[in-house]
XYZ file of C-alpha atoms in Angstrom:
628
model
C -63.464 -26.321 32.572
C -65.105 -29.734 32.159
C -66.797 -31.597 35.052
C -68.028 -35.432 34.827
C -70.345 -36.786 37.111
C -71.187 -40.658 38.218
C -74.699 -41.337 39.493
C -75.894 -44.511 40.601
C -79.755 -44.848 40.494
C -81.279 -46.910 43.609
C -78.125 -47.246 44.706
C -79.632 -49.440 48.248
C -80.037 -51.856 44.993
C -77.266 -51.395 43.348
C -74.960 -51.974 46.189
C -76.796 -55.658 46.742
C -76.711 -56.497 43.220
C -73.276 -55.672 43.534
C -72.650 -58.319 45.718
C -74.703 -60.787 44.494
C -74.745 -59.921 40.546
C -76.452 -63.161 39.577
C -79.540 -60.983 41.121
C -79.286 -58.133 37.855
C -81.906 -60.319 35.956
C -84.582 -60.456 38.470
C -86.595 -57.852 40.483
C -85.438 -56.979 43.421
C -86.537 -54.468 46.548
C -84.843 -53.898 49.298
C -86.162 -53.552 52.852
C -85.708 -51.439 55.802
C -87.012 -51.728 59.062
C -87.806 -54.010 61.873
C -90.116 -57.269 61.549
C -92.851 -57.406 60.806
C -92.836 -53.865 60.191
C -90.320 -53.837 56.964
C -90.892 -51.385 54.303
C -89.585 -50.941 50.718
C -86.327 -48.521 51.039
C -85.324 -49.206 47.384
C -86.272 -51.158 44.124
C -84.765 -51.586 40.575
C -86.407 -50.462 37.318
C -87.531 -54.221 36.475
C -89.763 -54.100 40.184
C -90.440 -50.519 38.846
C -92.012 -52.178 36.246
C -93.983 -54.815 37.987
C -95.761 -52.408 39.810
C -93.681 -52.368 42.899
C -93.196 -48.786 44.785
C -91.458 -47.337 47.417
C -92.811 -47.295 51.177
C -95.069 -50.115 50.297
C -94.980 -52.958 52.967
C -93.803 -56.225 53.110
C -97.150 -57.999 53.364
C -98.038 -56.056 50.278
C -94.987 -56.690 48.015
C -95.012 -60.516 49.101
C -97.793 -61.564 46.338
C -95.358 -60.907 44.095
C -93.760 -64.297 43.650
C -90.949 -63.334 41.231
C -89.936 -60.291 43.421
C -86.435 -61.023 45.343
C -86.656 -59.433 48.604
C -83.426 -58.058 50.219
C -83.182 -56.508 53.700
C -81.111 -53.512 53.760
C -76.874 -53.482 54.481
C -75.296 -50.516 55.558
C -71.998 -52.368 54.858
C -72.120 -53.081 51.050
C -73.792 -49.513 50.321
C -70.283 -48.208 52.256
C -68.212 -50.319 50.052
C -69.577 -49.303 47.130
C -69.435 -45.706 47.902
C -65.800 -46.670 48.792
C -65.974 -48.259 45.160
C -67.173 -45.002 43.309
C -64.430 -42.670 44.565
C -62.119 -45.377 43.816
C -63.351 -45.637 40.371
C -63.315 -41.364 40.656
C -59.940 -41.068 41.971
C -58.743 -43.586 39.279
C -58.928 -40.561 36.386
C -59.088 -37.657 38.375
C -57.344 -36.031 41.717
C -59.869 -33.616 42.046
C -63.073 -35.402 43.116
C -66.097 -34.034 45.024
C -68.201 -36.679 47.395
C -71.570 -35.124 46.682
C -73.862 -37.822 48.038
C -73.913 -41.607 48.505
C -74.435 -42.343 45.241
C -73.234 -39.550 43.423
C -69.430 -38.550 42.836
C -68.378 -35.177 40.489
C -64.814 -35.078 39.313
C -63.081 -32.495 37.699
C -61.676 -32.917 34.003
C -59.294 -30.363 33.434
C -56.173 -31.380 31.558
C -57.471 -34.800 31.303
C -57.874 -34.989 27.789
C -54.388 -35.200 26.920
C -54.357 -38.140 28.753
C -57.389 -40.577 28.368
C -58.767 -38.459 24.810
C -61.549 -36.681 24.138
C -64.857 -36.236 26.833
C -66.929 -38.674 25.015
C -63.852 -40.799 25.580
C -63.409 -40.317 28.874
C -66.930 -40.656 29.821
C -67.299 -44.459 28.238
C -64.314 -45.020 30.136
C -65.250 -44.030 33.319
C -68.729 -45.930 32.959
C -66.854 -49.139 31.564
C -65.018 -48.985 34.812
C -67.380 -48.248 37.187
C -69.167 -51.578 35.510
C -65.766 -53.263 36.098
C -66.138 -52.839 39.573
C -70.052 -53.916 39.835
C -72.028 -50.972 39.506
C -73.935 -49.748 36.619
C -74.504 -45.890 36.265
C -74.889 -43.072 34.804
C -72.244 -40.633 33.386
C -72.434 -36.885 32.338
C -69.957 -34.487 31.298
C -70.054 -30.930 31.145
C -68.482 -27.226 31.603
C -70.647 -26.807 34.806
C -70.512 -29.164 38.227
C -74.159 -29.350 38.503
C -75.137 -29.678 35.042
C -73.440 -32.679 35.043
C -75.204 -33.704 38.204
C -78.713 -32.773 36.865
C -77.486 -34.704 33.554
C -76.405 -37.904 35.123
C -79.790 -37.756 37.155
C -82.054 -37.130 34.163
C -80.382 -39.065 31.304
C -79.287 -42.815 31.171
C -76.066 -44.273 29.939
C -73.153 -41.712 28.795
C -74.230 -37.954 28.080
C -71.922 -35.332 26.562
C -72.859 -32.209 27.069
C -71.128 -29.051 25.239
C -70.462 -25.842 26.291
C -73.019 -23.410 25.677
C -75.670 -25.893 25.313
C -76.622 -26.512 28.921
C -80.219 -24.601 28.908
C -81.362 -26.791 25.704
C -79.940 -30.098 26.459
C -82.165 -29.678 30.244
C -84.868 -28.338 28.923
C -87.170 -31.801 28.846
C -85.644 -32.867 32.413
C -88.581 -33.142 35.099
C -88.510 -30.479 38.342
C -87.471 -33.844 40.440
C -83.425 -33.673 39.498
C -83.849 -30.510 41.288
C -84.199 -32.056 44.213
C -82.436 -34.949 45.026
C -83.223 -35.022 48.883
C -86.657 -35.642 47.695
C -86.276 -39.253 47.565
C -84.104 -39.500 50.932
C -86.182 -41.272 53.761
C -86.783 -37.945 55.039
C -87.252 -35.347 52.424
C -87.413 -31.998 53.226
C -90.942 -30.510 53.827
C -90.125 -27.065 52.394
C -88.434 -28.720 48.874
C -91.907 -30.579 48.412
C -94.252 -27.519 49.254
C -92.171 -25.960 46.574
C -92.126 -28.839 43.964
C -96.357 -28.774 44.653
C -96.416 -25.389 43.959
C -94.437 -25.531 40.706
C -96.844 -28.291 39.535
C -99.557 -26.388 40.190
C -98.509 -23.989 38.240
C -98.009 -26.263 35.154
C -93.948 -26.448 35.472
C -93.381 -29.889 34.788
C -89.696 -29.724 33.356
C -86.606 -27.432 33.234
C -87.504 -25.703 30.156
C -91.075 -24.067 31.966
C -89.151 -23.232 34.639
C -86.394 -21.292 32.367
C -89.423 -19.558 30.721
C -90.782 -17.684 33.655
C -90.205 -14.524 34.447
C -87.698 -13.655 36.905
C -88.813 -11.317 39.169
C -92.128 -12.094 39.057
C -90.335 -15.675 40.308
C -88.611 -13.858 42.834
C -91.800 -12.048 44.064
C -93.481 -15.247 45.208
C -90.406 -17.592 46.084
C -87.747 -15.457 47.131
C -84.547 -15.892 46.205
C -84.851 -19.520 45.488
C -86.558 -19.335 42.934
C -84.065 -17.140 40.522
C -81.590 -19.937 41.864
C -83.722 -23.067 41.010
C -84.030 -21.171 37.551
C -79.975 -20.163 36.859
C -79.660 -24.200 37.683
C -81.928 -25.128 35.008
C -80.428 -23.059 32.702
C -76.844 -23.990 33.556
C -75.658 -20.981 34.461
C -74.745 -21.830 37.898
C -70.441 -21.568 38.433
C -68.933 -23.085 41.468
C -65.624 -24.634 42.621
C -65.566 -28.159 43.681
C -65.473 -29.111 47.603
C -62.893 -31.895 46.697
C -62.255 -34.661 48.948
C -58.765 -36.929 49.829
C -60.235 -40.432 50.509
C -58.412 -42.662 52.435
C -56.935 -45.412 51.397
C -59.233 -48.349 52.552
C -60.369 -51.167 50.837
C -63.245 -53.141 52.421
C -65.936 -55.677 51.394
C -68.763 -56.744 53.260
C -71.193 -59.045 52.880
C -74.337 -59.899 55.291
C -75.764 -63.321 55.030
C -79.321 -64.042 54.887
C -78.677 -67.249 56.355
C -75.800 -68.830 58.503
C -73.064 -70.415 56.498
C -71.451 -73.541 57.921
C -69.677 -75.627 54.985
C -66.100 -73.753 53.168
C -67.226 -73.947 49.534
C -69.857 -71.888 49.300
C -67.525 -69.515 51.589
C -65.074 -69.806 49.326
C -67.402 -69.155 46.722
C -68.413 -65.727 48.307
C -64.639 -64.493 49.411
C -63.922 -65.536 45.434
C -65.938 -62.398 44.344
C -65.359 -60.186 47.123
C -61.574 -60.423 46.012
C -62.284 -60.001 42.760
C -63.728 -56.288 43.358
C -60.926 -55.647 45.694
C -58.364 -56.508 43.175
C -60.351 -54.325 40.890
C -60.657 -51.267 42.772
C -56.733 -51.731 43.831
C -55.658 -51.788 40.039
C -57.897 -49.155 39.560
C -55.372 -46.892 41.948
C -52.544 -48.687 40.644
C -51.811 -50.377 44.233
C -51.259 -53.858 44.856
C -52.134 -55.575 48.401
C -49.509 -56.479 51.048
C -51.882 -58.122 54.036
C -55.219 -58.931 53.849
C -57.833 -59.246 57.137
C -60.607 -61.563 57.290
C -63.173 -60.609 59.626
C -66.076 -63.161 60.161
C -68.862 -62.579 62.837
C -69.909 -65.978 63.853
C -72.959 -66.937 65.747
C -73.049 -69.280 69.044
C -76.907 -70.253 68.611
C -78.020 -68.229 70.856
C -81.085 -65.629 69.606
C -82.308 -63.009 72.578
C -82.074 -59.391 70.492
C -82.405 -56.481 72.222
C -83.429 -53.454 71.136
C -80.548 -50.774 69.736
C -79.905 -47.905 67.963
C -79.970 -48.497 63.897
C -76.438 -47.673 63.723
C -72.987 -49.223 62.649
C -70.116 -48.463 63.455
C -67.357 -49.679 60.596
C -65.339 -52.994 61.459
C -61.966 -51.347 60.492
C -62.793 -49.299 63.154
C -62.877 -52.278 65.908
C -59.919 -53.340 67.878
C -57.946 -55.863 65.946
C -56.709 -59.133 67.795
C -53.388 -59.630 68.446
C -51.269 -61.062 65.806
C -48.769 -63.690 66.050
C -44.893 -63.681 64.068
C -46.051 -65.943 62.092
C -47.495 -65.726 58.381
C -50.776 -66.057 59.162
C -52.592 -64.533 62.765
C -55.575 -65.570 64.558
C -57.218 -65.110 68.060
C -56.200 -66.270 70.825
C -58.264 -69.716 71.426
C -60.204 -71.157 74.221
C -61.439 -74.659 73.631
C -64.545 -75.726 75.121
C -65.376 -79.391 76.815
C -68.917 -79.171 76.895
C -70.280 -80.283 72.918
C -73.666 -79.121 73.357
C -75.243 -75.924 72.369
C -77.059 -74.244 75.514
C -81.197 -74.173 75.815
C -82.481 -71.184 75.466
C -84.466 -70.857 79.083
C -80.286 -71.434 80.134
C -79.171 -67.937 81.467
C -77.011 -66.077 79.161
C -73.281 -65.984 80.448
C -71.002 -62.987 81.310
C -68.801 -63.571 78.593
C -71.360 -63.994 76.447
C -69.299 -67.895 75.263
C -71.188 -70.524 74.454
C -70.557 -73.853 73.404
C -70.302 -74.993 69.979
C -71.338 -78.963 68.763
C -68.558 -80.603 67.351
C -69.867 -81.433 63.714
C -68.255 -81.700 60.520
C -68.928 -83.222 56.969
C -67.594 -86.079 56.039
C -68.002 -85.542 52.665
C -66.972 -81.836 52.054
C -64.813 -79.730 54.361
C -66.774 -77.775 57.238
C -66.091 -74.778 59.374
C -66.871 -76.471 62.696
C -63.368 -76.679 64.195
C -62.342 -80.652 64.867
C -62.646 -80.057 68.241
C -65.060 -77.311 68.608
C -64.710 -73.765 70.255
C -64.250 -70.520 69.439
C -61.672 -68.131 70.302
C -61.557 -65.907 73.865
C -62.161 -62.016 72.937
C -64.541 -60.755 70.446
C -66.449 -57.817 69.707
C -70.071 -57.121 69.471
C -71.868 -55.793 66.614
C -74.822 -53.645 67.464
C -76.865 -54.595 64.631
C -76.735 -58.416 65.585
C -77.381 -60.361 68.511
C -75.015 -59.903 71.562
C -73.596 -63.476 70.953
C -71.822 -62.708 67.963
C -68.433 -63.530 68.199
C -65.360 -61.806 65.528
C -63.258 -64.285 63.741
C -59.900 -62.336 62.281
C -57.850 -63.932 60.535
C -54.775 -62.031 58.435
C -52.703 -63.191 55.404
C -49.594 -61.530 55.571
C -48.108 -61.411 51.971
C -44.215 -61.109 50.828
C -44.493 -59.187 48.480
C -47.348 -56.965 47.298
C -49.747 -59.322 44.836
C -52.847 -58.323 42.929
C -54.327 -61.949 41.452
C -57.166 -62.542 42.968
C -56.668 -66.473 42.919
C -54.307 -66.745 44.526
C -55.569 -64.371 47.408
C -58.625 -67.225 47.414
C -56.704 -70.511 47.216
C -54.140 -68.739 50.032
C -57.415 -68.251 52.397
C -59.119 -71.093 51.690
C -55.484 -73.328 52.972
C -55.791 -70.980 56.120
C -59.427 -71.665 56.752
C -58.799 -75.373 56.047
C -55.950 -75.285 58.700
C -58.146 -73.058 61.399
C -61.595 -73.336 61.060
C -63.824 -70.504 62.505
C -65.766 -73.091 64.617
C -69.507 -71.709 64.093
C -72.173 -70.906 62.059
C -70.232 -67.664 59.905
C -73.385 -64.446 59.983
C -71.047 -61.725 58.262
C -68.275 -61.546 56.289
C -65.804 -58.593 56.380
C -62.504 -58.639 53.834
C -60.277 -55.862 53.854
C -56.962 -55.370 52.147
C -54.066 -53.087 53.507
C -52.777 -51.246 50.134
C -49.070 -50.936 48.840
C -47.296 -50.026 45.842
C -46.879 -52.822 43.182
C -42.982 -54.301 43.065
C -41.026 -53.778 40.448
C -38.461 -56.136 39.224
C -35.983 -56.418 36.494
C -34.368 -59.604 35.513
C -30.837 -59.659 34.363
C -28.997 -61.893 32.248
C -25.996 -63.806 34.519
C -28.918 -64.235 37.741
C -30.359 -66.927 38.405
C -34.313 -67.631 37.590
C -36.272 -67.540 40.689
C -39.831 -68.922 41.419
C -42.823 -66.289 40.801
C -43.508 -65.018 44.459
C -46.858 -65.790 43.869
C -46.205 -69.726 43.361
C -43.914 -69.768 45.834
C -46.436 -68.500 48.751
C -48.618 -70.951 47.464
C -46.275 -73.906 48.305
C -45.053 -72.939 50.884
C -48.929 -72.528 52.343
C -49.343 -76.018 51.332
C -46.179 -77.383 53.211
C -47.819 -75.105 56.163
C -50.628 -77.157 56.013
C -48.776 -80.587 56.104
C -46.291 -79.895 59.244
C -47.355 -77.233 60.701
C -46.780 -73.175 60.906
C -43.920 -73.083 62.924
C -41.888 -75.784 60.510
C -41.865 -73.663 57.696
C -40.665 -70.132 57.194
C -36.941 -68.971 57.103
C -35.007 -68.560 60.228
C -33.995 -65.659 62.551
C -31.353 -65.406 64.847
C -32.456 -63.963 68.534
C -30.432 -61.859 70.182
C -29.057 -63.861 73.357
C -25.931 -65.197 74.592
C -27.803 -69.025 74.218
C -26.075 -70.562 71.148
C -27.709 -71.647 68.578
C -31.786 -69.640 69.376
C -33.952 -68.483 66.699
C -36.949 -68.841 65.461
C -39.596 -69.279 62.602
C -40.448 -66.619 60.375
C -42.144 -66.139 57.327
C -40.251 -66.081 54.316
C -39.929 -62.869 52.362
C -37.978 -63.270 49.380
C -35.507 -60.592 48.966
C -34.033 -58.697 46.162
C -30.974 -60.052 44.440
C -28.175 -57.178 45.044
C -25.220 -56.621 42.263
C -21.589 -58.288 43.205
C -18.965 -55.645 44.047
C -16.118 -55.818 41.045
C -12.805 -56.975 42.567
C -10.037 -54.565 43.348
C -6.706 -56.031 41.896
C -4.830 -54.282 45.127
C -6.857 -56.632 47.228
C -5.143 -58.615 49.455
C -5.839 -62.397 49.932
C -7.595 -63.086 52.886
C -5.916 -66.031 55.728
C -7.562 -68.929 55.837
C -10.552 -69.125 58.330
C -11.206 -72.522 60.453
C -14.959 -72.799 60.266
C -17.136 -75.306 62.880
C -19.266 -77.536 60.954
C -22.590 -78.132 63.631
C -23.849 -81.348 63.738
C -27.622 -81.038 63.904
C -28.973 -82.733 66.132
C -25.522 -82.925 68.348
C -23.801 -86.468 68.811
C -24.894 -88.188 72.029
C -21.670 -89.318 73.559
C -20.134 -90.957 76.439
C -17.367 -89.211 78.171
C -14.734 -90.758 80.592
C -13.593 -87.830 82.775
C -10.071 -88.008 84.436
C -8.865 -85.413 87.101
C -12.379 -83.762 86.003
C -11.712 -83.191 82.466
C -12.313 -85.100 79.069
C -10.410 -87.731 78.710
C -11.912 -90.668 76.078
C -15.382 -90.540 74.373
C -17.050 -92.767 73.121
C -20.066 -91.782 70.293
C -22.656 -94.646 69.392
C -23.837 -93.430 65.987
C -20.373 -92.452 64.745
C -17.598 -94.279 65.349
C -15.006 -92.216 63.811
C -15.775 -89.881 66.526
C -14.930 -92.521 69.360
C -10.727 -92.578 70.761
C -8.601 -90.496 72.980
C -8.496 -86.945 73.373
C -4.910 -85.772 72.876
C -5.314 -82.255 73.444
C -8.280 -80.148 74.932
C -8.805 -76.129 75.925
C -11.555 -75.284 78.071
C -13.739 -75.517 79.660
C -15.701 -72.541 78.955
C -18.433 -71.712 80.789
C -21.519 -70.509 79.869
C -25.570 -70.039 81.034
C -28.658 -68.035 80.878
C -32.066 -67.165 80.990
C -32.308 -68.809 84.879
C -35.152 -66.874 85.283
C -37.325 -68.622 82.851
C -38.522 -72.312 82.969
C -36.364 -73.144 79.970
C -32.850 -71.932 81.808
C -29.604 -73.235 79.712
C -26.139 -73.499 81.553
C -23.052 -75.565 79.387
C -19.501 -75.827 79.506
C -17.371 -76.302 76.204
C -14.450 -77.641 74.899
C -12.224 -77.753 72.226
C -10.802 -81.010 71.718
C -8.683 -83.171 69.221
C -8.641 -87.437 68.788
C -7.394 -89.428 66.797
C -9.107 -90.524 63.555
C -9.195 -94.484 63.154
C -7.586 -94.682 59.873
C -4.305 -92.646 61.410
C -0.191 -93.390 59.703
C 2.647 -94.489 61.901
C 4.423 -91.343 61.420
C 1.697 -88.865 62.955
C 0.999 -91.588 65.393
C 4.549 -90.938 66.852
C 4.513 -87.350 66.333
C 1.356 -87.422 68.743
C 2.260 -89.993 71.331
C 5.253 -88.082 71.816
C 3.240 -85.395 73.549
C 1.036 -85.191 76.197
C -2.628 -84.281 76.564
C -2.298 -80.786 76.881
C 0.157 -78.249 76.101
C 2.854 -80.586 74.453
C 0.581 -82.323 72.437
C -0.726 -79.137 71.684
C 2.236 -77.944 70.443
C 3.374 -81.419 68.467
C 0.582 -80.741 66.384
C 1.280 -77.328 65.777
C 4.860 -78.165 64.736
C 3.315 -80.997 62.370
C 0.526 -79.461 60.699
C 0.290 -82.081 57.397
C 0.687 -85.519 59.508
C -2.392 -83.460 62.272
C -4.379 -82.992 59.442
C -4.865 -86.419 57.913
C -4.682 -88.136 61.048
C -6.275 -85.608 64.129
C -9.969 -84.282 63.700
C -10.701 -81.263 65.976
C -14.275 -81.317 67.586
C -16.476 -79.250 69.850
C -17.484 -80.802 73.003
C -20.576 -79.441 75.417
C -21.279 -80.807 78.664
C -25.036 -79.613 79.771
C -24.777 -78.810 83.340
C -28.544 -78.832 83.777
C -29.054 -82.455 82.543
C -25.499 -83.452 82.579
C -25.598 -85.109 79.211
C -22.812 -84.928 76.900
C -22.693 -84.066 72.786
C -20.388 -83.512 70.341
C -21.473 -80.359 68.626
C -19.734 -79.583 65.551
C -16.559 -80.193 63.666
C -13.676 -77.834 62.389
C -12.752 -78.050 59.349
């Protein structure tokens, strides 16, 4: 049964390079710890090479002048963790989370699929490149072989069966013991690992040579164990884990960013890796969060634990209907930022200066502020505030560009309003659409393009002008509201039964939108001329009415509606003697009525049959539609 394994060496390093890749040709080390007290947590093999070592101190690594020094994130070494077992999960369902930077997935019946092992392994480490991080892959017919492997040996390794003990044999002691280079190794693993080298074991193969019992005389029954690993011999199932389906960037900023572009220029290759760990699992994304954790200008840090909790795992703000959400704001009338002897406030606000380039775009908000409810981060300062912002998508999308220009119209139109600390992206997964085109429907725009423009018309008039609408459910005619278009899918027309039977005619009411201002002349309380400025055809007697009809609602609110309506017929200017007679002949009301009825062709070209609504509340008067 064949087992590959993915190790990442100094993976602390590897997860910053991953963010900022234009770092791969330089030597980097990356710090943990509090100032001025930093240490060196991790390097990469070109500070290996410089001389730089683990544990050394910052005021001893800073001679160095082309060393890049990096303090430590917790967030991008969890995304790309969350990035390996992506990349795992992409060829295998059967994948084993051994450590941070080491994932073991299980081969079996693979081959038919992606070809041979060499195959699969120069697959798996083209991938994992794809998606930022460079390491080392190992196949074999044993779970830790592969391990020890992918520890000892660079690049791709291929392993066959039977050939574990020889293929090991020039390994050092060390990929025995991985927790050896943990931050706190274990004390009885390096007593052990001194004894060996006093002995003269230096690799695998002079451990494999001693004698077994004597072994287990003097180190128990570790010792047989330590040697069965070197030898390969060692058979065990996979622990296999069922990641969930979370896709997350991070990114902690040295310094605050104020101005969009280089923003823009960050959330450009964050998307990038999210797109390619979402093709990886063929999934496409259907929202995507933006998280940003601003700062206020104010500095006091206190002392906490060096913990962090997730920020999918903070509350979320409440979201709006409409296409894209945002916090609740709170604008601030005081411009300037507080001093620092100024007592910090209970809410922990402050004040933001309203600034902005004139030359390039900012992130100060025109006119400054920063939204009402946020959420501290324990590993800043106790100002921080949370920015969300979500990009709710139609259907589910997987181009990165147009994930960045969609953002960057959103940040345009709502500007954090602050200096911007962290950045936190996250994309909520979904299965790709699938669409077939057919030969008699019409071509529609690519739902990608069309998000776009519609964004940009979003940007012109507003949010809550664009968007398709939705009728409410209430007894007040003509409510809805705004919501954002979702195209949807075009369904096949029923064939026609010859047996069916032709349908009556249906009077439909043509709304006039806005309704006509008029003028009404009541007599005996109803209706009985009208008199319409902006359409004169609309203006002359009323020969017949029904109504009124009364309706109202919502009394309760500050917006409380309450109308009367009427059905009513005039006479159109242009009108022939002969239906002029046939009408005068009646009355207005049920004779008339019934002239017209008993003259249908001389109504029609000469009556015109409107809808007329008398607001109680403001006791205007408009013509609201016509019948056709």
């Amino acid at each position: 049964m064949p087992f590959a394994c993915i190790f990442v060496p100094d993976f602390p390093a590897e997860a910053i390079l991953r963010a900022e890749p234009e770092l791969r040709s330089q030597a980097i080390a990356v710090l943990e710890g509090k100032p001025p007290l930093q240490k060196v947590f991790a390097i990469n093999e070109k500070a290996r090479r410089i001389g730089i070592e683990p544990c050394m101190t910052k005021i001893q690594v800073e001679p160095w002048t082309d060393l890049t020094l990096r303090p430590r994130s917790l967030l991008q070494e969890t995304a790309a963790h969350a990035a390996l077992l992506d990349c795992a999960q992409s060829f295998s369902p059967r994948v084993e989370d051994t450590a941070a930077d080491t994932v073991i997935l299980d081969l079996s019946g693979l081959e038919s699929l992606f070809g041979s092992l060499p195959q699969i392994a120069r697959d798996i480490a083209r991938r994992t490149s794809d998606l930022g991080l460079e390491a080392n892959v190992a196949t074999a017919f044993n779970p830790d072989t592969a391990r020890f492997a992918a520890r000892g040996f660079p690049g791709v390794t291929v392993i066959p069966e039977g050939k574990e003990a020889e293929r090991l044999g020039n390994l050092p002691l060390d990929v025995l013991f991985p927790e050896l280079i943990a931050p706190n190794p274990s004390e009885a693993d390096a007593r052990m690992l001194e004894t060996f080298d006093l002995w003269g074991v230096r690799n695998l193969r002079a451990l494999c040579a001693l004698p077994e019992v004597a072994l287990s005389e003097r180190m128990g029954q570790t010792g047989p164990y330590l040697q069965q690993l070197a030898r390969g011999a060692v058979a065990r199932t996979l622990v296999p884990v069922e990641p969930p389906l979370i896709f997350e960037e991070a990114m902690e900023l040295e310094h605050p960013l104020v101005l969009l572009e280089p923003l823009a220029f960050l959330l450009a290759h964050m998307l990038d890796q999210l797109s390619v760990r979402l093709g990886a699992r063929a999934l496409a994304a259907q929202k995507l969060r933006l998280q940003l954790t601003l700062d206020n200008g104010f500095h006091f840090v206190e002392d906490v634990p060096a913990e962090e909790s997730s920020p999918s795992q903070k509350s979320q703000s409440t979201t709006r209907s409409s296409q894209f959400t945002n916090c609740h704001p709170e604008r601030s009338e005081r411009p300037a930022f507080p001093t620092r002897s100024a007592p910090l406030p209970t809410n922990l606000q402050s004040e933001i200066p309203n600034q902005k380039s004139a030359s390039e775009p900012g992130l100060y908000a025109p006119e400054g502020g920063l939204c009402d409810e946020y959420l501290q981060s324990k590993l800043e300062t106790r100002n921080s505030k949370l920015f969300t912002r979500t990009l709710e998508l139609p259907v589910p999308m997987l181009d990165a560009r147009v994930f960045l220009k969609l953002l960057q119209l959103d940040l345009k139109a709502h500007p954090p309003g602050a200096p911007i600390l962290k950045v936190h992206l996250s994309a909520i997964p979904a299965q790709p659409r699938s669409t077939q085109g057919g030969l008699f429907q019409p071509p529609t725009p690519e739902p990608e393009k069309l998000e776009l423009t519609l964004a940009r018309i979003a940007g012109m008039v507003g949010e809550e002008k664009v968007g398709s609408l939705q009728l409410l459910d209430s007894h007040r005619p003509g409510a809805f509201r705004m919501r954002h278009f979702v195209p949807t899918q075009p369904k096949g027309q029923k064939e026609k039964s010859d047996s069916a039977t032709t349908q009556a005619p249906i009077t439909a009411l043509r709304m006039f939108r806005p309704p006509l201002r008029v003028m009404v002349t009541l007599r005996d309380g109803k209706p009985a001329h009208l008199v319409c400025p902006k359409r004169k055809e609309v203006d002359g007697e009323i020969l017949w009415m029904a109504g009124p009809w009364r309706s109202s609602g919502d009394w309760w609110e500050e917006d409380g509606w309450a109308r009367d309506e009427w059905d009513i017929a005039i006479q159109s200017p242009v009108v022939s003697r002969q239906s002029s007679a046939v009408v005068s002949r009646g009355s207005t009301g049920g004779d008339a009525r019934r002239s017209i009825i008993r003259n249908p062709a001389s109504a029609k070209s000469s009556l015109a049959l409107y809808r007329l609504v008398h607001d109680l509340l403001s006791g205007h008067w408009f013509v609201e539609g016509t019948y056709d």
